[in-house]
C-alpha positions as YAML, in Angstrom:
chain: A
units: angstrom
residues:
- id: 1
  name: MET
  ca: [0.17, 0.07, -0.06]
- id: 2
  name: GLU
  ca: [2.02, 2.86, -1.31]
- id: 3
  name: GLU
  ca: [-0.38, 5.69, -0.24]
- id: 4
  name: ALA
  ca: [-0.22, 4.32, 3.38]
- id: 5
  name: ALA
  ca: [3.54, 4.84, 3.51]
- id: 6
  name: VAL
  ca: [3.29, 8.63, 3.53]
- id: 7
  name: THR
  ca: [6.38, 10.49, 4.45]
- id: 8
  name: SER
  ca: [6.52, 11.85, 7.88]
- id: 9
  name: PRO
  ca: [8.90, 13.83, 9.80]
- id: 10
  name: GLN
  ca: [10.83, 10.43, 10.96]
- id: 11
  name: ASP
  ca: [11.04, 9.57, 7.31]
- id: 12
  name: ILE
  ca: [12.42, 12.85, 6.14]
- id: 13
  name: PHE
  ca: [14.92, 13.46, 8.93]
- id: 14
  name: ARG
  ca: [15.92, 9.78, 9.67]
- id: 15
  name: PRO
  ca: [16.17, 7.72, 6.37]
- id: 16
  name: ASN
  ca: [16.66, 4.71, 8.55]
- id: 17
  name: TRP
  ca: [13.77, 5.09, 10.73]
- id: 18
  name: THR
  ca: [11.69, 2.18, 11.73]
- id: 19
  name: TYR
  ca: [8.20, 2.57, 13.13]
- id: 20
  name: PHE
  ca: [7.08, 0.52, 16.19]
- id: 21
  name: THR
  ca: [5.42, -2.72, 14.78]
- id: 22
  name: PHE
  ca: [3.17, -3.27, 17.82]
- id: 23
  name: PHE
  ca: [1.71, -6.74, 17.12]
- id: 24
  name: SER
  ca: [3.45, -7.31, 13.74]
- id: 25
  name: GLU
  ca: [6.61, -9.14, 14.00]
- id: 26
  name: SER
  ca: [8.88, -10.99, 11.44]
- id: 27
  name: ARG
  ca: [10.05, -14.35, 13.16]
- id: 28
  name: ASP
  ca: [10.62, -17.96, 12.58]
- id: 29
  name: GLY
  ca: [9.24, -21.02, 14.41]
- id: 30
  name: LEU
  ca: [5.94, -21.85, 16.17]
- id: 31
  name: ALA
  ca: [6.78, -22.20, 19.79]
- id: 32
  name: MET
  ca: [6.18, -18.60, 20.67]
- id: 33
  name: PRO
  ca: [2.87, -18.19, 18.75]
- id: 34
  name: VAL
  ca: [1.47, -21.29, 20.39]
- id: 35
  name: VAL
  ca: [2.37, -20.14, 23.84]
- id: 36
  name: GLU
  ca: [0.85, -16.69, 23.24]
- id: 37
  name: THR
  ca: [-2.27, -18.22, 21.68]
- id: 38
  name: VAL
  ca: [-2.71, -20.32, 24.73]
- id: 39
  name: ALA
  ca: [-2.28, -17.40, 27.22]
- id: 40
  name: LEU
  ca: [-4.67, -15.00, 25.49]
- id: 41
  name: SER
  ca: [-7.20, -17.84, 24.63]
- id: 42
  name: VAL
  ca: [-7.40, -18.75, 28.37]
- id: 43
  name: ILE
  ca: [-7.80, -15.09, 29.21]
- id: 44
  name: PHE
  ca: [-10.42, -14.67, 26.43]
- id: 45
  name: VAL
  ca: [-12.52, -17.70, 27.72]
- id: 46
  name: VAL
  ca: [-12.41, -16.67, 31.44]
- id: 47
  name: SER
  ca: [-13.22, -13.08, 30.73]
- id: 48
  name: LEU
  ca: [-16.00, -13.82, 28.51]
- id: 49
  name: LEU
  ca: [-17.71, -16.27, 30.89]
- id: 50
  name: ALA
  ca: [-17.16, -14.18, 34.05]
- id: 51
  name: ASN
  ca: [-18.47, -10.99, 32.44]
- id: 52
  name: ILE
  ca: [-21.50, -12.73, 30.97]
- id: 53
  name: CYS
  ca: [-22.18, -14.37, 34.44]
- id: 54
  name: ALA
  ca: [-21.66, -10.95, 36.26]
- id: 55
  name: ILE
  ca: [-24.06, -9.13, 33.67]
- id: 56
  name: THR
  ca: [-26.65, -11.78, 34.29]
- id: 57
  name: LEU
  ca: [-26.47, -11.63, 37.98]
- id: 58
  name: LEU
  ca: [-26.70, -7.78, 38.16]
- id: 59
  name: ALA
  ca: [-29.39, -7.74, 35.62]
- id: 60
  name: ARG
  ca: [-31.49, -10.02, 37.47]
- id: 61
  name: LYS
  ca: [-31.55, -7.96, 40.53]
- id: 62
  name: LYS
  ca: [-35.27, -7.00, 41.45]
- id: 63
  name: ARG
  ca: [-33.87, -3.43, 42.42]
- id: 64
  name: LEU
  ca: [-31.35, -2.03, 40.20]
- id: 65
  name: VAL
  ca: [-29.71, 1.12, 41.45]
- id: 66
  name: THR
  ca: [-27.90, 3.72, 39.63]
- id: 67
  name: ALA
  ca: [-24.37, 2.60, 40.74]
- id: 68
  name: ASN
  ca: [-25.22, -0.98, 39.60]
- id: 69
  name: CYS
  ca: [-25.92, 0.53, 35.99]
- id: 70
  name: PHE
  ca: [-22.51, 1.92, 35.83]
- id: 71
  name: VAL
  ca: [-20.97, -1.40, 36.96]
- id: 72
  name: LEU
  ca: [-22.91, -3.15, 34.18]
- id: 73
  name: ASN
  ca: [-21.34, -0.51, 31.97]
- id: 74
  name: LEU
  ca: [-17.96, -1.72, 33.18]
- id: 75
  name: PHE
  ca: [-18.65, -5.20, 32.36]
- id: 76
  name: CYS
  ca: [-19.83, -4.39, 28.88]
- id: 77
  name: ALA
  ca: [-16.58, -2.45, 28.29]
- id: 78
  name: ASP
  ca: [-14.69, -5.49, 29.29]
- id: 79
  name: LEU
  ca: [-16.58, -7.57, 26.59]
- id: 80
  name: LEU
  ca: [-15.59, -4.95, 24.06]
- id: 81
  name: PHE
  ca: [-12.15, -5.10, 25.15]
- id: 82
  name: ILE
  ca: [-11.54, -8.77, 24.79]
- id: 83
  name: SER
  ca: [-13.37, -8.74, 21.42]
- id: 84
  name: THR
  ca: [-9.90, -7.59, 19.94]
- id: 85
  name: ILE
  ca: [-8.05, -10.69, 21.14]
- id: 86
  name: PRO
  ca: [-8.86, -12.84, 17.90]
- id: 87
  name: PHE
  ca: [-7.47, -10.14, 15.83]
- id: 88
  name: ILE
  ca: [-4.24, -9.75, 17.94]
- id: 89
  name: LEU
  ca: [-3.73, -13.63, 17.71]
- id: 90
  name: ALA
  ca: [-4.13, -13.23, 13.93]
- id: 91
  name: ALA
  ca: [-1.49, -10.60, 13.67]
- id: 92
  name: ARG
  ca: [0.90, -12.61, 15.80]
- id: 93
  name: TRP
  ca: [0.50, -15.81, 13.53]
- id: 94
  name: SER
  ca: [0.72, -13.96, 10.31]
- id: 95
  name: GLY
  ca: [3.73, -11.91, 11.51]
- id: 96
  name: ALA
  ca: [2.95, -9.21, 8.97]
- id: 97
  name: TRP
  ca: [-0.35, -7.28, 9.09]
- id: 98
  name: THR
  ca: [-2.95, -8.99, 6.63]
- id: 99
  name: MET
  ca: [-6.16, -7.65, 7.93]
- id: 100
  name: GLY
  ca: [-6.47, -4.42, 5.96]
- id: 101
  name: ASP
  ca: [-6.86, -0.77, 6.75]
- id: 102
  name: LEU
  ca: [-10.00, -0.86, 8.54]
- id: 103
  name: CYS
  ca: [-9.06, -3.37, 11.03]
- id: 104
  name: CYS
  ca: [-5.81, -1.36, 11.46]
- id: 105
  name: HIS
  ca: [-7.72, 1.73, 12.08]
- id: 106
  name: LEU
  ca: [-10.26, 0.17, 14.67]
- id: 107
  name: LEU
  ca: [-8.08, -2.40, 16.73]
- id: 108
  name: PHE
  ca: [-6.26, 0.10, 18.83]
- id: 109
  name: TYR
  ca: [-9.02, 2.54, 18.80]
- id: 110
  name: VAL
  ca: [-11.46, -0.11, 20.55]
- id: 111
  name: VAL
  ca: [-8.63, -1.11, 23.04]
- id: 112
  name: SER
  ca: [-8.26, 2.56, 24.26]
- id: 113
  name: LEU
  ca: [-11.94, 3.31, 24.17]
- id: 114
  name: SER
  ca: [-12.75, 0.21, 26.26]
- id: 115
  name: GLY
  ca: [-10.10, 1.21, 28.78]
- id: 116
  name: CYS
  ca: [-11.36, 4.72, 28.96]
- id: 117
  name: VAL
  ca: [-14.90, 3.66, 29.56]
- id: 118
  name: THR
  ca: [-13.72, 1.17, 32.38]
- id: 119
  name: ILE
  ca: [-12.16, 3.77, 34.33]
- id: 120
  name: SER
  ca: [-14.70, 6.33, 33.72]
- id: 121
  name: SER
  ca: [-17.45, 3.81, 34.87]
- id: 122
  name: LEU
  ca: [-15.46, 3.39, 38.14]
- id: 123
  name: ALA
  ca: [-15.20, 7.08, 38.64]
- id: 124
  name: ALA
  ca: [-18.84, 7.47, 38.05]
- id: 125
  name: VAL
  ca: [-19.82, 4.99, 40.51]
- id: 126
  name: SER
  ca: [-17.69, 6.19, 43.11]
- id: 127
  name: LEU
  ca: [-18.73, 9.95, 42.66]
- id: 128
  name: GLU
  ca: [-22.39, 8.85, 42.46]
- id: 129
  name: ARG
  ca: [-22.16, 7.04, 45.84]
- id: 130
  name: MET
  ca: [-20.22, 9.69, 47.42]
- id: 131
  name: VAL
  ca: [-22.85, 12.47, 46.50]
- id: 132
  name: CYS
  ca: [-25.55, 10.02, 48.04]
- id: 133
  name: ILE
  ca: [-23.69, 9.72, 51.26]
- id: 134
  name: MET
  ca: [-22.74, 13.36, 51.53]
- id: 135
  name: ARG
  ca: [-26.29, 14.22, 50.96]
- id: 136
  name: LEU
  ca: [-27.58, 11.60, 53.34]
- id: 137
  name: HIS
  ca: [-29.39, 9.79, 50.82]
- id: 138
  name: GLN
  ca: [-30.29, 6.04, 50.68]
- id: 139
  name: ALA
  ca: [-29.41, 3.99, 47.70]
- id: 140
  name: SER
  ca: [-31.89, 5.06, 45.11]
- id: 141
  name: SER
  ca: [-33.64, 3.20, 42.27]
- id: 142
  name: CYS
  ca: [-32.26, 3.58, 38.85]
- id: 143
  name: ASP
  ca: [-33.01, 6.96, 37.30]
- id: 144
  name: PRO
  ca: [-33.30, 6.34, 33.58]
- id: 145
  name: LYS
  ca: [-32.60, 10.01, 32.74]
- id: 146
  name: ALA
  ca: [-29.39, 10.08, 34.97]
- id: 147
  name: VAL
  ca: [-28.11, 6.92, 33.93]
- id: 148
  name: ALA
  ca: [-28.69, 7.51, 30.20]
- id: 149
  name: GLY
  ca: [-27.01, 10.76, 30.39]
- id: 150
  name: GLY
  ca: [-24.06, 9.35, 32.41]
- id: 151
  name: LEU
  ca: [-23.59, 6.51, 29.87]
- id: 152
  name: LEU
  ca: [-23.70, 8.85, 26.91]
- id: 153
  name: GLY
  ca: [-21.18, 11.10, 28.57]
- id: 154
  name: ILE
  ca: [-18.85, 8.24, 29.28]
- id: 155
  name: TRP
  ca: [-18.90, 6.66, 25.87]
- id: 156
  name: GLY
  ca: [-18.91, 10.10, 24.14]
- id: 157
  name: PHE
  ca: [-15.91, 11.37, 26.04]
- id: 158
  name: SER
  ca: [-14.07, 8.02, 25.60]
- id: 159
  name: ALA
  ca: [-14.76, 7.84, 21.99]
- id: 160
  name: LEU
  ca: [-13.55, 11.54, 21.28]
- id: 161
  name: THR
  ca: [-10.36, 11.32, 23.32]
- id: 162
  name: ALA
  ca: [-9.54, 7.98, 21.69]
- id: 163
  name: LEU
  ca: [-10.18, 9.09, 18.10]
- id: 164
  name: PRO
  ca: [-6.63, 10.05, 16.94]
- id: 165
  name: LEU
  ca: [-5.79, 6.24, 17.48]
- id: 166
  name: CYS
  ca: [-8.38, 5.43, 14.82]
- id: 167
  name: VAL
  ca: [-7.18, 8.37, 12.56]
- id: 168
  name: PHE
  ca: [-3.34, 7.84, 12.78]
- id: 169
  name: PHE
  ca: [-3.20, 4.13, 12.99]
- id: 170
  name: ARG
  ca: [-2.40, 2.80, 9.35]
- id: 171
  name: VAL
  ca: [-0.78, 0.18, 7.27]
- id: 172
  name: THR
  ca: [2.58, 0.73, 6.00]
- id: 173
  name: THR
  ca: [5.75, -1.13, 4.99]
- id: 174
  name: GLN
  ca: [8.72, -1.80, 7.11]
- id: 175
  name: PRO
  ca: [12.03, -3.64, 6.24]
- id: 176
  name: ALA
  ca: [12.80, -6.74, 8.36]
- id: 177
  name: ASN
  ca: [16.22, -7.75, 9.57]
- id: 178
  name: GLY
  ca: [17.85, -9.14, 6.48]
- id: 179
  name: LYS
  ca: [14.63, -10.08, 5.05]
- id: 180
  name: GLU
  ca: [12.10, -8.49, 2.51]
- id: 181
  name: ASP
  ca: [9.82, -5.69, 3.52]
- id: 182
  name: PHE
  ca: [6.48, -6.60, 5.31]
- id: 183
  name: GLN
  ca: [3.42, -4.78, 6.19]
- id: 184
  name: ILE
  ca: [2.75, -3.47, 9.63]
- id: 185
  name: CYS
  ca: [-0.18, -1.60, 11.33]
- id: 186
  name: THR
  ca: [1.48, 1.34, 13.18]
- id: 187
  name: MET
  ca: [0.69, 4.89, 14.29]
- id: 188
  name: ILE
  ca: [2.13, 7.49, 11.87]
- id: 189
  name: TRP
  ca: [1.69, 10.99, 13.33]
- id: 190
  name: PRO
  ca: [2.20, 14.20, 11.51]
- id: 191
  name: SER
  ca: [4.61, 15.37, 13.77]
- id: 192
  name: VAL
  ca: [6.52, 14.27, 16.96]
- id: 193
  name: ALA
  ca: [5.11, 17.29, 18.71]
- id: 194
  name: ALA
  ca: [1.45, 16.13, 17.79]
- id: 195
  name: GLU
  ca: [2.23, 12.66, 19.34]
- id: 196
  name: PHE
  ca: [3.84, 14.17, 22.40]
- id: 197
  name: VAL
  ca: [0.83, 16.59, 23.00]
- id: 198
  name: TRP
  ca: [-1.65, 13.82, 22.57]
- id: 199
  name: ASP
  ca: [0.04, 11.20, 24.87]
- id: 200
  name: VAL
  ca: [0.23, 13.59, 27.66]
- id: 201
  name: LEU
  ca: [-3.33, 14.85, 27.13]
- id: 202
  name: PHE
  ca: [-4.76, 11.20, 26.84]
- id: 203
  name: VAL
  ca: [-2.91, 10.10, 30.03]
- id: 204
  name: VAL
  ca: [-4.00, 13.06, 32.03]
- id: 205
  name: LEU
  ca: [-7.60, 13.47, 30.74]
- id: 206
  name: ASP
  ca: [-8.45, 9.44, 30.58]
- id: 207
  name: PHE
  ca: [-6.20, 8.18, 33.39]
- id: 208
  name: LEU
  ca: [-5.05, 10.78, 36.01]
- id: 209
  name: ILE
  ca: [-8.21, 12.86, 36.27]
- id: 210
  name: PRO
  ca: [-10.65, 9.78, 36.59]
- id: 211
  name: GLY
  ca: [-8.33, 8.17, 38.91]
- id: 212
  name: LEU
  ca: [-8.12, 11.26, 41.03]
- id: 213
  name: SER
  ca: [-11.80, 11.66, 41.17]
- id: 214
  name: ILE
  ca: [-11.98, 8.15, 42.41]
- id: 215
  name: VAL
  ca: [-9.33, 8.79, 45.22]
- id: 216
  name: ILE
  ca: [-11.25, 11.94, 46.21]
- id: 217
  name: GLY
  ca: [-14.53, 10.06, 46.41]
- id: 218
  name: TYR
  ca: [-13.10, 7.30, 48.61]
- id: 219
  name: THR
  ca: [-11.24, 9.89, 50.82]
- id: 220
  name: LYS
  ca: [-14.57, 11.26, 51.51]
- id: 221
  name: ILE
  ca: [-16.25, 8.10, 52.25]
- id: 222
  name: PHE
  ca: [-13.49, 6.96, 54.54]
- id: 223
  name: LYS
  ca: [-13.73, 10.28, 56.35]
- id: 224
  name: VAL
  ca: [-17.54, 9.71, 56.89]
- id: 225
  name: THR
  ca: [-16.69, 6.06, 58.00]
- id: 226
  name: LYS
  ca: [-14.16, 7.39, 60.66]
- id: 227
  name: GLU
  ca: [-16.67, 9.92, 62.07]
- id: 228
  name: THR
  ca: [-19.32, 7.10, 62.09]
- id: 229
  name: ARG
  ca: [-17.19, 4.99, 64.26]
- id: 230
  name: LYS
  ca: [-16.67, 7.94, 66.69]
- id: 231
  name: ASN
  ca: [-20.29, 8.38, 66.92]
- id: 232
  name: LEU
  ca: [-21.19, 4.86, 67.83]
- id: 233
  name: THR
  ca: [-19.37, 5.44, 71.18]
- id: 234
  name: MET
  ca: [-21.90, 8.02, 72.00]
- id: 235
  name: SER
  ca: [-25.07, 7.30, 74.00]
- id: 236
  name: SER
  ca: [-28.06, 5.66, 72.38]
- id: 237
  name: ALA
  ca: [-30.34, 8.56, 72.97]
- id: 238
  name: TYR
  ca: [-27.95, 10.92, 71.28]
- id: 239
  name: VAL
  ca: [-27.23, 8.54, 68.16]
- id: 240
  name: GLU
  ca: [-31.10, 7.98, 67.68]
- id: 241
  name: SER
  ca: [-31.92, 11.59, 67.72]
- id: 242
  name: GLN
  ca: [-28.62, 12.97, 65.79]
- id: 243
  name: GLN
  ca: [-27.80, 10.24, 63.38]
- id: 244
  name: LEU
  ca: [-29.19, 8.73, 60.04]
- id: 245
  name: LEU
  ca: [-28.90, 5.03, 59.65]
- id: 246
  name: VAL
  ca: [-27.64, 3.99, 56.24]
- id: 247
  name: SER
  ca: [-27.40, 0.78, 54.62]
- id: 248
  name: GLN
  ca: [-24.06, -1.10, 54.92]
- id: 249
  name: LYS
  ca: [-24.53, -2.42, 51.43]
- id: 250
  name: ASP
  ca: [-23.36, 1.02, 50.33]
- id: 251
  name: TYR
  ca: [-19.98, 0.51, 52.22]
- id: 252
  name: LYS
  ca: [-19.70, -3.01, 51.06]
- id: 253
  name: LEU
  ca: [-19.99, -1.58, 47.50]
- id: 254
  name: PHE
  ca: [-17.31, 0.99, 48.17]
- id: 255
  name: ARG
  ca: [-14.85, -1.67, 49.43]
- id: 256
  name: THR
  ca: [-15.70, -3.75, 46.22]
- id: 257
  name: LEU
  ca: [-15.06, -0.76, 44.06]
- id: 258
  name: MET
  ca: [-11.82, 0.04, 45.63]
- id: 259
  name: VAL
  ca: [-10.55, -3.31, 44.83]
- id: 260
  name: LEU
  ca: [-11.52, -2.82, 41.34]
- id: 261
  name: MET
  ca: [-9.85, 0.53, 41.19]
- id: 262
  name: CYS
  ca: [-6.65, -0.85, 42.51]
- id: 263
  name: SER
  ca: [-6.78, -3.75, 40.10]
- id: 264
  name: PHE
  ca: [-7.51, -1.35, 37.19]
- id: 265
  name: PHE
  ca: [-4.45, 0.82, 38.23]
- id: 266
  name: LEU
  ca: [-2.23, -1.97, 38.75]
- id: 267
  name: MET
  ca: [-2.86, -3.72, 35.31]
- id: 268
  name: TRP
  ca: [-3.36, -0.71, 32.96]
- id: 269
  name: SER
  ca: [-0.34, 1.31, 34.36]
- id: 270
  name: PRO
  ca: [2.19, -0.86, 32.36]
- id: 271
  name: ILE
  ca: [0.59, -0.36, 29.15]
- id: 272
  name: VAL
  ca: [0.39, 3.40, 29.77]
- id: 273
  name: VAL
  ca: [4.18, 3.44, 30.74]
- id: 274
  name: THR
  ca: [4.84, 1.30, 27.51]
- id: 275
  name: VAL
  ca: [3.06, 3.86, 25.31]
- id: 276
  name: LEU
  ca: [5.12, 6.66, 26.84]
- id: 277
  name: MET
  ca: [8.24, 4.50, 26.26]
- id: 278
  name: ILE
  ca: [7.26, 4.17, 22.53]
- id: 279
  name: LEU
  ca: [7.12, 8.24, 22.51]
- id: 280
  name: VAL
  ca: [10.71, 8.15, 23.78]
- id: 281
  name: ARG
  ca: [11.90, 6.11, 20.82]
- id: 282
  name: ASN
  ca: [11.30, 9.44, 18.73]
- id: 283
  name: PHE
  ca: [13.95, 11.22, 20.92]
- id: 284
  name: LYS
  ca: [16.44, 8.39, 21.67]
- id: 285
  name: LYS
  ca: [17.53, 6.46, 18.53]
- id: 286
  name: ASP
  ca: [19.12, 3.62, 20.30]
- id: 287
  name: PHE
  ca: [16.10, 2.99, 22.56]
- id: 288
  name: GLN
  ca: [14.16, -0.15, 21.45]
- id: 289
  name: ILE
  ca: [11.14, -1.97, 22.49]
- id: 290
  name: SER
  ca: [10.31, -5.38, 21.10]
- id: 291
  name: SER
  ca: [6.93, -6.42, 19.88]
- id: 292
  name: SER
  ca: [7.08, -9.40, 22.03]
- id: 293
  name: PHE
  ca: [7.30, -7.12, 25.08]
- id: 294
  name: PHE
  ca: [4.39, -5.19, 24.07]
- id: 295
  name: PHE
  ca: [2.24, -8.27, 23.55]
- id: 296
  name: TRP
  ca: [2.89, -9.56, 27.03]
- id: 297
  name: ILE
  ca: [2.23, -6.18, 28.51]
- id: 298
  name: MET
  ca: [-1.05, -6.11, 26.65]
- id: 299
  name: ALA
  ca: [-1.85, -9.75, 27.75]
- id: 300
  name: PHE
  ca: [-1.31, -8.62, 31.31]
- id: 301
  name: THR
  ca: [-3.66, -5.68, 30.81]
- id: 302
  name: PHE
  ca: [-6.35, -8.11, 29.26]
- id: 303
  name: THR
  ca: [-6.26, -9.99, 32.61]
- id: 304
  name: ASN
  ca: [-8.10, -7.06, 34.08]
- id: 305
  name: SER
  ca: [-11.17, -7.86, 32.18]
- id: 306
  name: ALA
  ca: [-11.28, -11.38, 33.81]
- id: 307
  name: LEU
  ca: [-10.57, -10.03, 37.33]
- id: 308
  name: ASN
  ca: [-13.07, -7.30, 37.31]
- id: 309
  name: PRO
  ca: [-16.32, -9.51, 37.32]
- id: 310
  name: ILE
  ca: [-14.60, -12.06, 39.53]
- id: 311
  name: LEU
  ca: [-13.45, -9.62, 42.05]
- id: 312
  name: TYR
  ca: [-17.02, -8.01, 42.22]
- id: 313
  name: ASN
  ca: [-18.85, -11.25, 42.85]
- id: 314
  name: VAL
  ca: [-16.27, -12.96, 45.09]
- id: 315
  name: SER
  ca: [-16.51, -9.87, 47.40]
- id: 316
  name: ASP
  ca: [-20.44, -10.36, 47.36]
- id: 317
  name: VAL
  ca: [-20.10, -14.06, 48.05]
- id: 318
  name: ARG
  ca: [-17.43, -13.65, 50.83]
- id: 319
  name: HIS
  ca: [-19.74, -11.06, 52.55]
- id: 320
  name: LYS
  ca: [-22.71, -13.51, 52.74]
- id: 321
  name: TRP
  ca: [-20.48, -16.21, 53.92]
- id: 322
  name: TRP
  ca: [-19.18, -14.08, 56.67]
- id: 323
  name: GLN
  ca: [-22.68, -13.47, 57.72]
- id: 324
  name: VAL
  ca: [-23.43, -17.21, 57.77]
- id: 325
  name: LEU
  ca: [-20.44, -17.79, 60.01]
- id: 326
  name: ARG
  ca: [-21.74, -15.13, 62.46]
- id: 327
  name: CYS
  ca: [-25.22, -16.56, 62.27]
- id: 328
  name: ARG
  ca: [-26.56, -13.38, 60.88]
- id: 329
  name: LEU
  ca: [-28.62, -14.79, 58.12]
- id: 330
  name: SER
  ca: [-32.33, -13.86, 58.25]
- id: 331
  name: ASP
  ca: [-35.12, -15.37, 56.26]
- id: 332
  name: LYS
  ca: [-35.17, -12.36, 54.00]
- id: 333
  name: LYS
  ca: [-32.96, -12.09, 50.88]
- id: 334
  name: LEU
  ca: [-29.91, -10.20, 51.44]
- id: 335
  name: ASP
  ca: [-30.33, -7.75, 48.71]
- id: 336
  name: SER
  ca: [-34.08, -7.20, 49.43]
- id: 337
  name: SER
  ca: [-33.45, -3.75, 51.15]
- id: 338
  name: ASP
  ca: [-30.78, -1.16, 51.11]
- id: 339
  name: THR
  ca: [-31.63, 0.42, 54.56]
- id: 340
  name: THR
  ca: [-32.50, -1.31, 57.79]
- id: 341
  name: THR
  ca: [-32.93, -0.06, 61.34]
- id: 342
  name: GLN
  ca: [-32.96, -3.56, 63.11]
- id: 343
  name: LYS
  ca: [-30.43, -3.92, 65.84]
- id: 344
  name: ASN
  ca: [-29.40, -6.80, 68.11]
- id: 345
  name: GLU
  ca: [-29.45, -6.00, 71.88]
- id: 346
  name: ASN
  ca: [-26.39, -7.86, 72.60]
- id: 347
  name: ASP
  ca: [-24.29, -6.85, 69.66]
- id: 348
  name: GLN
  ca: [-23.16, -3.84, 67.91]
- id: 349
  name: PRO
  ca: [-25.01, -2.33, 65.19]
- id: 350
  name: ASP
  ca: [-24.26, -3.71, 61.84]
- id: 351
  name: LEU
  ca: [-25.28, -0.46, 60.12]
- id: 352
  name: SER
  ca: [-23.25, 2.55, 59.14]
- id: 353
  name: ILE
  ca: [-24.27, 5.81, 60.75]
- id: 354
  name: ILE
  ca: [-23.63, 9.16, 59.24]
- id: 355
  name: ALA
  ca: [-23.92, 12.46, 61.16]
- id: 356
  name: LYS
  ca: [-26.49, 14.86, 60.05]
...
């Protein structure tokens, strides 16, 4: 594709410049493709089953609150993310890029889009629950207008900020070591400055700011929890007259989402760092990153799609079994109510309390 190999600043000023090949790689032997296929296939199957089960369990809840709608959106983003795995494996097996321009434009765009939607959904849940707690609201039923607006904003913002990946990824030819030229799918920016500006803006807008909003939300929540424990030491009369009982399910949700947040940052940080390392190649000629290294970093990131639904549901199951061990199970379903005022005369209240 001659028109794809448009001259760029690197081509003009560095005649021997080679683009980063991402998933394309000229190599011999079948050992590594087999290992890579097994690894990604296991991740794909586990992620697919876990996310479908998680979506089914949440969708079957009789009372779907706003926070759960954003969690559902997170699981849908995970499914979109793992949908790119077959195309990545095809590129690893063929060595050269053989899936055409359209797939080249969309592959990394979908990867970036799903990652943005995932962290934005986590941020939306934490902020929504924080607002409810700070305003002393109980977990409310799903508000269709608020949820629709939130989801539209999340997907619209993510699609817009990831758009350059769709525009500037293209198919071009590149020489291999001692072999004939082969096609690769790579990003060709109009200038190094444009690539630098987008990389920085993307990390800030789609990674740091949502992450910061999550941290702020949890800081507020933990502050309220600390004040709650202090209030529990006061007299019963004062507590009953000055406090508001709020469902402990909200706090269980906060703990679960904090685990999901930590998992996201742990598994997405390496790929963000790797993207910045690819940018460094523009300034340091001898700095090289292998396609295999990038593949295994992506495989590690894909694991997050399997962990999200597993961590979310394991936390819920663990909570229920803990209640069984403490003989706290009642005849009612555990999720039939978001607020309760029942207390055991001999035990501390199980409910969280927030000062007015």
